[in-house]
Coordinates of C-alpha atoms in Angstrom, one line a residue:
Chain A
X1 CA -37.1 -37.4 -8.4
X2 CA -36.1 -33.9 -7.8
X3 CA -34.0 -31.9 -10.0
X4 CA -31.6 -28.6 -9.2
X5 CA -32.3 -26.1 -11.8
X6 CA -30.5 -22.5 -11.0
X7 CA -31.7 -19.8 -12.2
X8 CA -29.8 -16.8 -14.0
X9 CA -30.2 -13.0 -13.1
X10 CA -28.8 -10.5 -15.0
X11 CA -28.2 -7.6 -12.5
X12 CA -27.2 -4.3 -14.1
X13 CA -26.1 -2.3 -16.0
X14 CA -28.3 -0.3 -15.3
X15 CA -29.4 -1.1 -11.6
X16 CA -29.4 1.7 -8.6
X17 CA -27.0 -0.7 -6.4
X18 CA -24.8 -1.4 -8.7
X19 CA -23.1 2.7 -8.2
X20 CA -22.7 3.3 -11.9
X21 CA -22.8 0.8 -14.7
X22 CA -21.4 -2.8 -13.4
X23 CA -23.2 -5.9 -15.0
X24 CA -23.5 -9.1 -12.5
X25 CA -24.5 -11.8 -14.1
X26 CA -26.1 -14.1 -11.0
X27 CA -26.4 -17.9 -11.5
X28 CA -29.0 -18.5 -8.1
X29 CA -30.4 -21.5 -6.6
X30 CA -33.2 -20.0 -4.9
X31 CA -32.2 -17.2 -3.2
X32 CA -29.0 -18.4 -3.1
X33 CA -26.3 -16.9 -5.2
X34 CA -24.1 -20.4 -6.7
X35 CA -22.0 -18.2 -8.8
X36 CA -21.4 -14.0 -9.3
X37 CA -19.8 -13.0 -13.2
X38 CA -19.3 -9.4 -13.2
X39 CA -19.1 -7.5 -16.2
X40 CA -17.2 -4.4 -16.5
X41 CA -16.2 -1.8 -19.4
X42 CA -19.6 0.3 -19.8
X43 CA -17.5 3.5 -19.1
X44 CA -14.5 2.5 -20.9
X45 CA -13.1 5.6 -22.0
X46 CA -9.7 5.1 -22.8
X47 CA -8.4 7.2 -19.8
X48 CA -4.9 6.1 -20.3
X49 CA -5.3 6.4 -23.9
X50 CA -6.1 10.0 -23.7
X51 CA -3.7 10.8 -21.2
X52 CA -0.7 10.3 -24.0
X53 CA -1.6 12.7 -26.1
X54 CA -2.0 15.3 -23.8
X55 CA 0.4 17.4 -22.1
X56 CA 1.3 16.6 -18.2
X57 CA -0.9 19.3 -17.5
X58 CA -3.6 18.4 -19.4
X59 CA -3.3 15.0 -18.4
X60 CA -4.1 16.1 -15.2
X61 CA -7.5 17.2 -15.8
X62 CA -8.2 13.6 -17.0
X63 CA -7.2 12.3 -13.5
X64 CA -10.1 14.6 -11.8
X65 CA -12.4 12.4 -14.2
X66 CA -11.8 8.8 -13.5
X67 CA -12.9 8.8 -9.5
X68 CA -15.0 11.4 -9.7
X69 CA -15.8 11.3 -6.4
X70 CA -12.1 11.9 -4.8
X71 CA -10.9 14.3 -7.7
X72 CA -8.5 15.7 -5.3
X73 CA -7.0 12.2 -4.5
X74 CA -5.9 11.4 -8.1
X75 CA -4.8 15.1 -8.8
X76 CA -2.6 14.1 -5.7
X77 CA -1.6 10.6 -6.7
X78 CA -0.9 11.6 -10.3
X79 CA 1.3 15.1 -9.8
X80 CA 3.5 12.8 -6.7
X81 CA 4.7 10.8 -9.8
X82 CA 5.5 13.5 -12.3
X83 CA 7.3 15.7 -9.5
X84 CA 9.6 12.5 -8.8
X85 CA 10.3 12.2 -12.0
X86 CA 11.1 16.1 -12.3
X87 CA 13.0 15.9 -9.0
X88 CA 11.0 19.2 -7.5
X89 CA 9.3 19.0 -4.2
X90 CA 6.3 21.4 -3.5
X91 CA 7.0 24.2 -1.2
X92 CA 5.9 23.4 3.0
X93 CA 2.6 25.5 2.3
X94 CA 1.7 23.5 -0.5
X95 CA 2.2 20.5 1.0
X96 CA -0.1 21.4 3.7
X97 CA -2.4 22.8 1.9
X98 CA -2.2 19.1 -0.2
X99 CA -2.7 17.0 2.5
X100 CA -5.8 19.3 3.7
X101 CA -7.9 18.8 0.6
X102 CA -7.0 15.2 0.5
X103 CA -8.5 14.6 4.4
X104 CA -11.4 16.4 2.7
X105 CA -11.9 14.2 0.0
X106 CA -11.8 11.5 1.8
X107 CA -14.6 12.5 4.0
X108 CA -16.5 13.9 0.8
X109 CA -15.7 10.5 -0.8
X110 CA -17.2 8.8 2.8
X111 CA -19.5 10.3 2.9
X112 CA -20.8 9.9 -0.7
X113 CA -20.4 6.1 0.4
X114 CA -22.1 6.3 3.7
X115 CA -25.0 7.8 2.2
X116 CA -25.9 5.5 -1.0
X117 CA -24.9 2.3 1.4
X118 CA -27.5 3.4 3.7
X119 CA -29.6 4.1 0.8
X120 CA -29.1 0.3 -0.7
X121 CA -30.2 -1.6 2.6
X122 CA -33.2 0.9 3.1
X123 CA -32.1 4.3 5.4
X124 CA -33.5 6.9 3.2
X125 CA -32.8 9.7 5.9
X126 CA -29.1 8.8 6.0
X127 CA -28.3 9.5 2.4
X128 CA -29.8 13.0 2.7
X129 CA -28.0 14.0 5.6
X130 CA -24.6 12.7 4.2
X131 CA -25.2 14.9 1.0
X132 CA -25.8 17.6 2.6
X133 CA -23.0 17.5 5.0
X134 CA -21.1 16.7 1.4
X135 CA -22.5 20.1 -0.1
X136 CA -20.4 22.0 2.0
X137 CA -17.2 20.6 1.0
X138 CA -18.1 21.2 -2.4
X139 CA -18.4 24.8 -1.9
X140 CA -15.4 24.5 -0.2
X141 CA -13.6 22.8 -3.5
X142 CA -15.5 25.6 -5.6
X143 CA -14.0 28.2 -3.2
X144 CA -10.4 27.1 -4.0
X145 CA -10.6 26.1 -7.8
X146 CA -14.0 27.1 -9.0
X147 CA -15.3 24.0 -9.6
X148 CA -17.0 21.8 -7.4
X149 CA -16.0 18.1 -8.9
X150 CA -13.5 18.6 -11.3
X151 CA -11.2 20.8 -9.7
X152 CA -7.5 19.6 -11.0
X153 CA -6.9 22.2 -8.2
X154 CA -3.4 20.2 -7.2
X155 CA -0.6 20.8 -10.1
X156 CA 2.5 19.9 -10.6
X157 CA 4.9 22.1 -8.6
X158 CA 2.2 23.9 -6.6
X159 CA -1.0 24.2 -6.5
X160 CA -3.6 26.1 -9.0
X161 CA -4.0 29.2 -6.3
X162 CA -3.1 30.0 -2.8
X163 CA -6.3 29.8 -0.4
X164 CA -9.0 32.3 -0.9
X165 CA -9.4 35.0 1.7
X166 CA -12.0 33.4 4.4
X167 CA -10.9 29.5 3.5
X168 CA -9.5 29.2 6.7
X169 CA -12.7 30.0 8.6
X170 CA -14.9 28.3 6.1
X171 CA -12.9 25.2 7.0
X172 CA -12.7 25.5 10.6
X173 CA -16.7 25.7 10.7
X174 CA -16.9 22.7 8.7
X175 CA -14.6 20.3 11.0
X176 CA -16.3 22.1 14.4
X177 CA -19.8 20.5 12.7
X178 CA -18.8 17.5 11.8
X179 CA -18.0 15.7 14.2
X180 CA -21.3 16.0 15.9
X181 CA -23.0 14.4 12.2
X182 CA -21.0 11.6 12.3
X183 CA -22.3 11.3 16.0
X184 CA -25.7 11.6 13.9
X185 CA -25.1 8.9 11.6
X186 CA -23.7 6.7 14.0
X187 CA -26.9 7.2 16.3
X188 CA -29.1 6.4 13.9
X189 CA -26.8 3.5 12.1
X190 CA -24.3 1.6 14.8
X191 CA -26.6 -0.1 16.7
X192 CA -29.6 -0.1 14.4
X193 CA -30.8 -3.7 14.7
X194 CA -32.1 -3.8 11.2
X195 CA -29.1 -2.6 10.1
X196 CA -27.0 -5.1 11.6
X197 CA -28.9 -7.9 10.4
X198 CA -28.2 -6.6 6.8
X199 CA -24.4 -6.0 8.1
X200 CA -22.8 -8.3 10.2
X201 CA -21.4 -11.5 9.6
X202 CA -22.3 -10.4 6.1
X203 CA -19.7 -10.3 2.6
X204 CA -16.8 -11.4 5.1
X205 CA -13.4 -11.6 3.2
X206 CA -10.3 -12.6 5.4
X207 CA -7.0 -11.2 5.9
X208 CA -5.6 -14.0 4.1
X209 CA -8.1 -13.7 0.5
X210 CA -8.0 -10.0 1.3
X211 CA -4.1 -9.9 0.3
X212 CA -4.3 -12.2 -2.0
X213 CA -6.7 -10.5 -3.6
X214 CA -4.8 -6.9 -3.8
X215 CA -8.0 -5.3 -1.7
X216 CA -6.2 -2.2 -0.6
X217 CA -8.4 0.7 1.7
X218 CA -11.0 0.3 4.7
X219 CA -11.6 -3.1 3.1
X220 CA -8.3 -4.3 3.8
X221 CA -7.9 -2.7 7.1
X222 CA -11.5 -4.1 8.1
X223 CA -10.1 -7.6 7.1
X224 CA -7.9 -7.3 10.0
X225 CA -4.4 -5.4 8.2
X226 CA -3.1 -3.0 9.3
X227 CA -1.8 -1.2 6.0
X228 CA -2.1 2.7 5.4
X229 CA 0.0 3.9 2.6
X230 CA -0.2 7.4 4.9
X231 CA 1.8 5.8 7.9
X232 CA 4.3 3.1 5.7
X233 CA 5.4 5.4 3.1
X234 CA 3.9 8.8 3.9
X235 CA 3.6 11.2 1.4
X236 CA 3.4 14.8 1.5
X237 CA 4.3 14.8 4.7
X238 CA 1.7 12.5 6.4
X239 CA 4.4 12.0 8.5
X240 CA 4.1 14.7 10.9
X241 CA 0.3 14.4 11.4
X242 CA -1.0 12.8 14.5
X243 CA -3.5 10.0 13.6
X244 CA -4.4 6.6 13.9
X245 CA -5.3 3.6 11.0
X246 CA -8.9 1.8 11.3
X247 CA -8.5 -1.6 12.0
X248 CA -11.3 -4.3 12.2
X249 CA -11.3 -7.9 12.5
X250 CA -14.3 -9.2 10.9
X251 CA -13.7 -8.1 7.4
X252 CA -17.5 -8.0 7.0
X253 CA -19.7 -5.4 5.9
X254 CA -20.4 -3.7 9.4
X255 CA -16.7 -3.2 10.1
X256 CA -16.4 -2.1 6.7
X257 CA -18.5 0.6 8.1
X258 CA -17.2 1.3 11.0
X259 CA -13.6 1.2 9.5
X260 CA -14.7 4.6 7.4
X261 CA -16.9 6.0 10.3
X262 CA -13.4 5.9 12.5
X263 CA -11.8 7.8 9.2
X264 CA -14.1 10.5 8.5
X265 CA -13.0 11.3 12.5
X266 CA -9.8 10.7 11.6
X267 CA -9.3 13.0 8.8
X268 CA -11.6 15.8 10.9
X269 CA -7.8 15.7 13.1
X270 CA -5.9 16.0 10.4
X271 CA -7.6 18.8 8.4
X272 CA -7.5 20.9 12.1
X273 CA -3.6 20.0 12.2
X274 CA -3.7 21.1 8.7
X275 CA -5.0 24.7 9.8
X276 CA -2.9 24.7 13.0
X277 CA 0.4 24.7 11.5
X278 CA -0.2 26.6 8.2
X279 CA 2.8 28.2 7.6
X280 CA 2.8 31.6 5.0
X281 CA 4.3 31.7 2.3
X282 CA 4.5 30.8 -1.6
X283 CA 2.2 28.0 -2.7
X284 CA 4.6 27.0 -5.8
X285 CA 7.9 26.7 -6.5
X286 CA 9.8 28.8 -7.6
X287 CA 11.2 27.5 -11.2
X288 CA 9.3 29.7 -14.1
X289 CA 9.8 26.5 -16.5
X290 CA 6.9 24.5 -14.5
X291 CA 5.4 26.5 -12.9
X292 CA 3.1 29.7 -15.1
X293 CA 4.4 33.2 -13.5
X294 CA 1.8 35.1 -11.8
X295 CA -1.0 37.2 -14.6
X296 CA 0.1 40.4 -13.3
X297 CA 4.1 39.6 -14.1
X298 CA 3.2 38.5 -17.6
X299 CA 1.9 41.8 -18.2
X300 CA 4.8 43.9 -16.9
X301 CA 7.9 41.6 -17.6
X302 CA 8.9 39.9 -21.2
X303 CA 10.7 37.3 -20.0
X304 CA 7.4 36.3 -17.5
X305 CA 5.6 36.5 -20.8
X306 CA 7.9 33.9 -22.7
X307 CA 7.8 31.2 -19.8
X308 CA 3.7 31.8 -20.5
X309 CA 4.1 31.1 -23.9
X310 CA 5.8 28.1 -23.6
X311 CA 4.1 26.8 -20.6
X312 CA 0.7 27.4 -22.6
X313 CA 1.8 25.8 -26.2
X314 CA 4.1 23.2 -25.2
X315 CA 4.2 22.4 -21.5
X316 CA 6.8 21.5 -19.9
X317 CA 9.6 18.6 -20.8
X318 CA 10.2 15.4 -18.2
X319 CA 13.8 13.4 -18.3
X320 CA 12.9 10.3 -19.4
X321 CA 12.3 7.1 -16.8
X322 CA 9.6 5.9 -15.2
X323 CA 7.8 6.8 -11.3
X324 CA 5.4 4.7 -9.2
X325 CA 4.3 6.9 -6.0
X326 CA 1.4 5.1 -4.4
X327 CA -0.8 6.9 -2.3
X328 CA -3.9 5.9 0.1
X329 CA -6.7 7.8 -1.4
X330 CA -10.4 6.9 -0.1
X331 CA -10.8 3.9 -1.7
X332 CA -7.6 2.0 -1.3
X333 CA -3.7 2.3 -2.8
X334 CA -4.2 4.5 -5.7
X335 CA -0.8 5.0 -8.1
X336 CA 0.2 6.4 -11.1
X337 CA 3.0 4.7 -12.8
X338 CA 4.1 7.2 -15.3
X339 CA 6.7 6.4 -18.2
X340 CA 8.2 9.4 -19.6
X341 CA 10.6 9.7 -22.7
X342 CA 11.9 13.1 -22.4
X343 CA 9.2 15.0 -24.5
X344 CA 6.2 17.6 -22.6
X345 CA 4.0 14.2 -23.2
X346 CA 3.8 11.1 -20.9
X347 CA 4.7 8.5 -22.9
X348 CA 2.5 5.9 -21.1
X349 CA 0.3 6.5 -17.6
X350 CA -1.4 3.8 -16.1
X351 CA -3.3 3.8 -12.8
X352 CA -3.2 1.2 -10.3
X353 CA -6.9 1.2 -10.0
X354 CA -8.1 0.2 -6.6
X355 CA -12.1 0.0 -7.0
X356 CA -11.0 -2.6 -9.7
X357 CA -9.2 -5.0 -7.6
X358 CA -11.7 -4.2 -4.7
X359 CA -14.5 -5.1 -7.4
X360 CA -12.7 -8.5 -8.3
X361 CA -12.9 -9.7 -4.5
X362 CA -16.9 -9.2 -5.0
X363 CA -17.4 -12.8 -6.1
X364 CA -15.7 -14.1 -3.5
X365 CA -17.9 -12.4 -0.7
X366 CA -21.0 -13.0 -2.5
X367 CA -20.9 -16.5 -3.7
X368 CA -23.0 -18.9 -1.6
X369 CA -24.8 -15.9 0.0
X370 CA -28.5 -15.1 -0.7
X371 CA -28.9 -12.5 -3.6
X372 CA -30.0 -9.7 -1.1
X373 CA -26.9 -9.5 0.4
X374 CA -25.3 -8.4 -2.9
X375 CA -26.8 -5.5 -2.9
X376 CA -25.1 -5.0 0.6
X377 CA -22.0 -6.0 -0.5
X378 CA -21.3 -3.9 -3.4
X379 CA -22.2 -0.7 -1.1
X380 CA -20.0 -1.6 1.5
X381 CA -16.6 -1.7 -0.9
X382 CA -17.3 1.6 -2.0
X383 CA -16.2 1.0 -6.1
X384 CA -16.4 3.9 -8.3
X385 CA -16.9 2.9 -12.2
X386 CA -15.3 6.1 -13.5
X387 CA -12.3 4.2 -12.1
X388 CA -12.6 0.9 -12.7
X389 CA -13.3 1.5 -16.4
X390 CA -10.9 4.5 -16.9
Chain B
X1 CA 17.4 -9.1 -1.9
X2 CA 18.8 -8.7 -5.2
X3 CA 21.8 -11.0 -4.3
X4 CA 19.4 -13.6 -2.7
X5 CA 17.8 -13.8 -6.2
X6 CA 20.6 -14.1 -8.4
X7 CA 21.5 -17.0 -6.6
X8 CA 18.4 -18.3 -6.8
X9 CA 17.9 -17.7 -10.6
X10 CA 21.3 -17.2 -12.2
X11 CA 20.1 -17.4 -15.5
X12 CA 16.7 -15.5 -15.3
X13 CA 18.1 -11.9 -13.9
X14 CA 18.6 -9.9 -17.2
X15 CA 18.8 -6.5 -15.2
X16 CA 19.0 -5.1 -12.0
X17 CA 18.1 -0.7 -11.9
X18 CA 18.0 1.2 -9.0
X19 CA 16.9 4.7 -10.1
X20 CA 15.2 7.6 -7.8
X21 CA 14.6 5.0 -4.8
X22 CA 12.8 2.4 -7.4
X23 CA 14.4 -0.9 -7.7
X24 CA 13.7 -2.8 -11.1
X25 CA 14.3 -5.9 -11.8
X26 CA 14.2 -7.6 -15.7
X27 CA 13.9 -11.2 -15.4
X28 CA 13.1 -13.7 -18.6
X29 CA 9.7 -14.3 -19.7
X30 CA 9.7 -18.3 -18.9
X31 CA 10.8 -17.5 -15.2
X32 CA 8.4 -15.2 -14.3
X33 CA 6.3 -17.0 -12.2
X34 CA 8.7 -18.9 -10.6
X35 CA 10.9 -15.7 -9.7
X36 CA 7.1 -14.2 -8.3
X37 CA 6.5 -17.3 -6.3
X38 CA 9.7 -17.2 -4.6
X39 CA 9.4 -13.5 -3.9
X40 CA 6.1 -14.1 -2.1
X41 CA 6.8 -17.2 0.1
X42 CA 10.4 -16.1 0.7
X43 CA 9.9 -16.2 4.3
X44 CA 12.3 -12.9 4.6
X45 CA 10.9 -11.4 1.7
X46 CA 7.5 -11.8 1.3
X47 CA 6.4 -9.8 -0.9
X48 CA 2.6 -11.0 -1.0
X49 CA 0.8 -7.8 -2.6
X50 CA 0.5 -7.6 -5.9
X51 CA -0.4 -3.6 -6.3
X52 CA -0.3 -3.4 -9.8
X53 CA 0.1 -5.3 -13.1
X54 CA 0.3 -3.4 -16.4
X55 CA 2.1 -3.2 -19.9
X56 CA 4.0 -1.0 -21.7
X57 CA 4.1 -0.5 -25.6
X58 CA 8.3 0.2 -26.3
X59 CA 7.7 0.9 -29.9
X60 CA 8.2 4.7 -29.9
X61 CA 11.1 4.5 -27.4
X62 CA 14.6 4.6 -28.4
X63 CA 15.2 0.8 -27.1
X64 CA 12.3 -0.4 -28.6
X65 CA 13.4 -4.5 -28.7
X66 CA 11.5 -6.3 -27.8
X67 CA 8.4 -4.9 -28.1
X68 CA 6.6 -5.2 -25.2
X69 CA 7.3 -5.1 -21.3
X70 CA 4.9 -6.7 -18.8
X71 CA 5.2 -4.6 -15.4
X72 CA 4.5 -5.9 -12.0
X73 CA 4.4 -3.5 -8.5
X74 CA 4.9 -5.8 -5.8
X75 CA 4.5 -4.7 -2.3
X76 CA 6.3 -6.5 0.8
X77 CA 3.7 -5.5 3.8
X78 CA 6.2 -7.3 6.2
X79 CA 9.3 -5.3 5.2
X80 CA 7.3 -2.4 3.9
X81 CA 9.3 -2.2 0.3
X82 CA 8.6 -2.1 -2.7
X83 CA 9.8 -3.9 -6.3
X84 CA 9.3 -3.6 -10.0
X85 CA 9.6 -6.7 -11.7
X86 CA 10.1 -6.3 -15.3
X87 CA 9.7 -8.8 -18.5
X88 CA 10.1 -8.1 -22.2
X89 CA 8.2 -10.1 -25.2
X90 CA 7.9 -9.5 -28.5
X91 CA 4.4 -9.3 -30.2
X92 CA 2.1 -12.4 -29.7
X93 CA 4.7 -13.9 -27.3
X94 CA 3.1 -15.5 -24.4
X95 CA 3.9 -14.4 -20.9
X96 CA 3.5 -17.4 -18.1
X97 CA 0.4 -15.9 -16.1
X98 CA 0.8 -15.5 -12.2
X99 CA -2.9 -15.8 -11.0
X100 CA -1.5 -18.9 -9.7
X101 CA 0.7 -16.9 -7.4
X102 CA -1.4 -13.6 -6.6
X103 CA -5.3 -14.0 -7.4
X104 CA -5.1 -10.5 -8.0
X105 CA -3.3 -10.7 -11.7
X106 CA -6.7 -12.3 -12.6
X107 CA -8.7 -8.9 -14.1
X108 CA -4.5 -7.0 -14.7
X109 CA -3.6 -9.6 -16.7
X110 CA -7.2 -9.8 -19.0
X111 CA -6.4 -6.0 -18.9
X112 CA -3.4 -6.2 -21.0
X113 CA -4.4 -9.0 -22.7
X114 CA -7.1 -6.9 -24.0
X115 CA -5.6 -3.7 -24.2
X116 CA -2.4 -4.2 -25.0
X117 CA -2.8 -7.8 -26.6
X118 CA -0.3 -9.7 -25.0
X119 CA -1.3 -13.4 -24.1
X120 CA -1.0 -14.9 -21.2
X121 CA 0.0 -18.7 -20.4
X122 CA -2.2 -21.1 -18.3
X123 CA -4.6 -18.0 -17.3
X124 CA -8.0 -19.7 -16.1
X125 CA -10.3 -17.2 -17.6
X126 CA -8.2 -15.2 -20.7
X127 CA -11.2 -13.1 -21.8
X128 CA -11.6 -9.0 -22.9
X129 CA -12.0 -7.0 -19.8
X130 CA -13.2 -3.7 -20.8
X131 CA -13.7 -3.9 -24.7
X132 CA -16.7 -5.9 -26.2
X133 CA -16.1 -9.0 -26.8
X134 CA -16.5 -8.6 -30.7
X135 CA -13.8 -5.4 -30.4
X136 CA -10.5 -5.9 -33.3
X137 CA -7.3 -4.7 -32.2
X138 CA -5.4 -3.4 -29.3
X139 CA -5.9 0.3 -28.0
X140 CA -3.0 0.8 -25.9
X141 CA -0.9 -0.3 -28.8
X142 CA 1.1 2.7 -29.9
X143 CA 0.4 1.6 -33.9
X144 CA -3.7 1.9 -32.7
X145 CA -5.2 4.2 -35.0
X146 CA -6.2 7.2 -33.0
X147 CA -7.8 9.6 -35.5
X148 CA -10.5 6.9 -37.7
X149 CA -13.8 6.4 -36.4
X150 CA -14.1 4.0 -33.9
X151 CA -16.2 0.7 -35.4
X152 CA -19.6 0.6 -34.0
X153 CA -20.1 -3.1 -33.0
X154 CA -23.9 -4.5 -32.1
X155 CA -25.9 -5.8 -29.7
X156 CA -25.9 -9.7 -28.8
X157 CA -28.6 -11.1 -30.5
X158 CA -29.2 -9.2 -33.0
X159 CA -26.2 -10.2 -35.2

C-alpha cells in the first residue's frame, strides 16, 4: 500500500525571489505545490503609526519609504489627498511637472521589475541592462531633489523646486534612448523559447478571481480588465495626455510582462507630451500659509520670515474630514485615505496598499503548480515589502 | 443609489454624507454584509471592487462614540464610482466579516483585527497579520503607548 506524505518547505524570509522578506510556507507533494501560507510582517514598521505624529509634511517623507521603488508615486498619491482636503489645486506647471516624474517612476519602478524577474527565471544579462537604463532616472530624481530614492520631491501645494537648468534636455535624451532598450529587452525576452516555457500558461488568475481578489495594476489589466485609474478618474490632469491602457487576456505571467513592456512605451509618450506642453510659470501656489516663501524673501521681508517660522515649527492646519484620492501608481490603485481633525497633524493615514492585495492573490496562482513556478510567479506581480508591511 | 438602498434596508442606513465628491454611507454593524452583498450583485450597481478596508480609532475625536469605525472603499468598475461604507462598534464588538462577499477583505480585515483589535465574525482565517503572533496589544489604538520600549518577544522554539 502506498501512502501520500507532502512535504513542507519553508521558503524565505530570507530568499533572493522572494524581493524583500516574504515567508512562504510550501506544503508540496513532490514537486507539486498542495498548499502556499504566506507570511508577512518582517518590515513592519508602523508606517501609519508614525505618520500621526508627524506633521503633513513630515508625513510625507514617510510615504517616499514604504515603496521604495516608486517614491514619486506615493509622494503623488499621498499630497492628492491632503490638497482635497485643503481645497488647493497645484498650479498647471506643477501638475505637469507631477505627472512627468510619475511616467518616470513607473518605468524606473518597470524596470526594477523587469530586471530581477529576468533575474529569478535565469536572464542574468537582462537585470544589468534594466539597472543601468534605471541609473539614469536616478540621476534624473537626484537632479530635481537631491536624492536619488527618497526624494519627497512632490509637496503639498507645489513641488519642492522648479526644474533645474538642463532637466529638460536631460529628459529628452533619456526618452529618445529608451525606446530602442525596450526594443532590447524585448529581443532578447519576447520570443525567447526558454522563457516562455517558464512564462506562459503559467500563475494564470482570471478576470473573474482577479476582481474578486482586489488585484489592481498590470496584473489586473493582464487578466483581461480594462481598469486604469489614469483614464476613469484622471488625476493631475491625465486627462489631456494621449495614451492607451495594456490589456491582456491570459492573465498569466507572460502577459503580465508584456502588459508592463507596452507601459514603459506608454509612459515614454507621456513624459515627451510632458516636455511638449510645459508651460512657464510658478511651480507652487501662491498661498504663504502652505507653501514656505522663497530663501531669498525670508531674508529681505518680515512677514516672509513669520510664514517660515510657522511653516517650520508647526506646519500647516487641515479642516477636519476625511479624503480618499486613488491613483494608478506602478503597481496597482495606490490611495491614501487621510482623516484630519483640524490640527497640523493627520489624525489617521492609511494606505490602500496594492502589493498587499496583489500578494494575497499569490496562493491562488500557485497552488497545484510545481514549486518552480513560484519563483516565477512572485516576480511577475511585482510586490514591494516596504509596502506591504508599511 | 442611496434611495435604492434605503428602500432596501430601512432600518440599517444610519447616515448618508456627501462631502467634497465623496459619498459616505453609515450603516449598522449586523447589516454589513448584507448591505455589501447587495451593493455588489446589484445588477445596476455593482460595485464588485473592494479597494480598501481599514479602521479608524475615534477616541481623540470630538464624536468619539462609539469607539471604533470599520471603513470600506468600494469601487463600481461598471459605473466607474466610488462609495464609503461606514460602520461604528464599540471596543471588542464584533463586526460580521465580508470575505464571504469580496475575497479581498481576507488579509484588511486580519489587518485591523491585528492592529486595531477589532474582531471580526465568521472570518475563515482570523489570525495577526503583521505583528508576531505572541505580540499584546493594538498599535493603531490611539491609547497604544508610544514612548515605552517596545517588548522584545522570541523566537519559536526556543520559549
Amino acid at each position: 500500500m502506498t501512502e501520500t506524505r507532502t512535504m513542507t518547505l519553508n521558503m524565505g524570509p530570507q530568499h533572493p525571489s522572494t524581493h524583500g522578506v516574504l515567508r512562504l510556507v510550501l506544503e508540496l507533494d513532490g514537486e507539486v505545490v498542495v498548499r502556499c501560507v504566506p507570511h508577512i510582517g518582517y518590515l513592519h514598521t508602523g508606517m501609519e503609526k508614525t505618520m500621526e505624529d508627524k506633521r503633513y509634511q513630515q508625513a510625507l517623507t514617510v510615504t517616499d519609504r514604504m515603496d521604495y521603488l516608486a517614491p514619486m508615486s506615493n509622494n503623488l498619491a499621498f499630497v492628492l489627498s491632503v490638497e482635497k482636503l485643503l481645497g488647493i489645486e497645484a498650479t498647471e506647471r506643477a501638475r505637469i511637472i507631477r505627472v512627468m516624474m510619475a511616467e518616470l517612476t513607473r518605468i524606473k519602478s518597470h524596470l526594477v521589475w523587469l530586471g530581477t524577474h529576468a533575474l529569478d527565471i535565469g536572464a542574468m544579462s537582462v537585470f544589468l541592462y534594466c539597472f543601468r537604463e534605471r541609473e539614469k532616472i536616478l540621476d534624473l530624481y537626484e537632479m530635481v531633489s537631491g536624492q536619488r530614492m527618497m526624494s519627497s520631491y512632490i509637496r503639498v501645494g507645489g513641488l519642492m523646486a522648479d526644474l533645474p537648468d538642463g532637466f529638460e534636455r536631460r529628459v529628452r535624451d533619456f526618452i529618445d534612448e529608451f525606446p530602442k532598450r525596450v526594443d532590447e529587452y524585448e529581443d532578447l525576452l519576447t520570443h525567447n523559447r526558454l522563457r516562455q516555457q517558464r512564462t506562459v500558461g503559467i500563475g494564470v488568475l482570471k478576470r473573474e478571481e482577479a476582481i474578486a481578489l482586489g488585484v489592481s495594476g498590470p496584473t489586473l489589466r493582464a487578466a483581461g480588465v480594462p481598469w486604469d485609474i489614469r483614464k476613469v478618474w484622471p488625476y493631475s490632469g491625465y486627462d489631456r495626455f494621449r495614451f492607451d491602457i495594456s490589456l491582456a487576456h491570459n492573465g498569466d505571467v507572460y502577459d503580465r510582462y508584456r502588459c508592463r513592456i507596452f507601459e514603459m512605451r506608454q509612459s515614454t509618450g507621456i513624459v515627451r507630451q510632458c516636455l511638449d506642453r510645459l508651460p512657464k510659470g510658478p511651480v507652487n501656489i501662491d498661498n504663504p500659509k502652505i507653501v514656505p516663501p522663497p530663501k531669498p524673501m525670508v531674508r529681505r521681508s518680515m512677514e516672509a520670515l513669520i510664514h517660515h517660522f510657522l511653516l517650520y515649527s508647526q506646519g500647516f492646519a487641515v479642516p477636519a474630514g476625511e479624503a480618499y484620492v486613488p491613483i494608478e501608481s506602478p503597481k496597482g490603485e495606490i490611495g491614501f485615505y487621510v482623516v484630519s481633525d483640524g490640527s497640523n497633524k493627520p489624525y489617521r493615514v492609511r494606505v490602500r496598499p496594492p502589493s498587499l492585495l496583489n500578494l494575497q492573490a499569490l496562493p491562488r496562482m500557485v497552488e497545484g503548480r510545481l514549486v518552480a513556478d513560484v519563483v516565477a510567479v512572485i516576480g511577475s506581480i511585482d510586490i514591494v515589502l516596504g509596502e506591504i508591511d508599511r | 443609489m442611496v434611495v435604492k438602498l434605503r428602500e432596501r434596508f430601512p432600518d440599517a442606513i444610519r447616515e448618508v454624507r456627501h462631502v467634497r465628491d465623496e459619498l459616505t454611507v453609515v450603516v449598522a454593524p449586523a447589516a454589513i454584509r448584507e448591505v455589501c452583498r447587495f451593493l455588489r450583485d446589484d445588477p445596476e450597481l455593482r460595485y464588485e471592487f473592494l479597494s480598501d478596508l481599514c479602521s479608524v480609532d475615534r477616541l481623540r475625536l470630538p464624536e468619539a462614540s462609539p469607539r471604533f469605525e470599520v471603513v470600506y472603499h468600494l469601487t463600481s468598475m461598471r459605473n466607474s464610482s466610488r462609495l464609503r461604507l461606514k460602520v461604528r462598534v464599540e471596543a471588542g464588538e464584533p463586526v460580521e466579516s465580508v470575505t464571504g462577499v469580496w475575497e479581498a477583505a481576507n488579509w484588511m480585515e486580519r489587518e485591523v483585527y491585528d492592529l486595531m483589535g477589532i474582531p471580526f465574525r465568521d472570518h475563515p482565517d482570523l489570525r495577526r497579520l503583521v505583528m508576531p503572533d505572541d505580540f499584546e496589544g493594538h498599535p493603531l489604538r490611539k491609547d497604544f503607548p508610544v514612548t515605552t520600549e517596545p517588548r522584545w518577544w522570541e523566537e519559536e522554539g526556543r520559549r
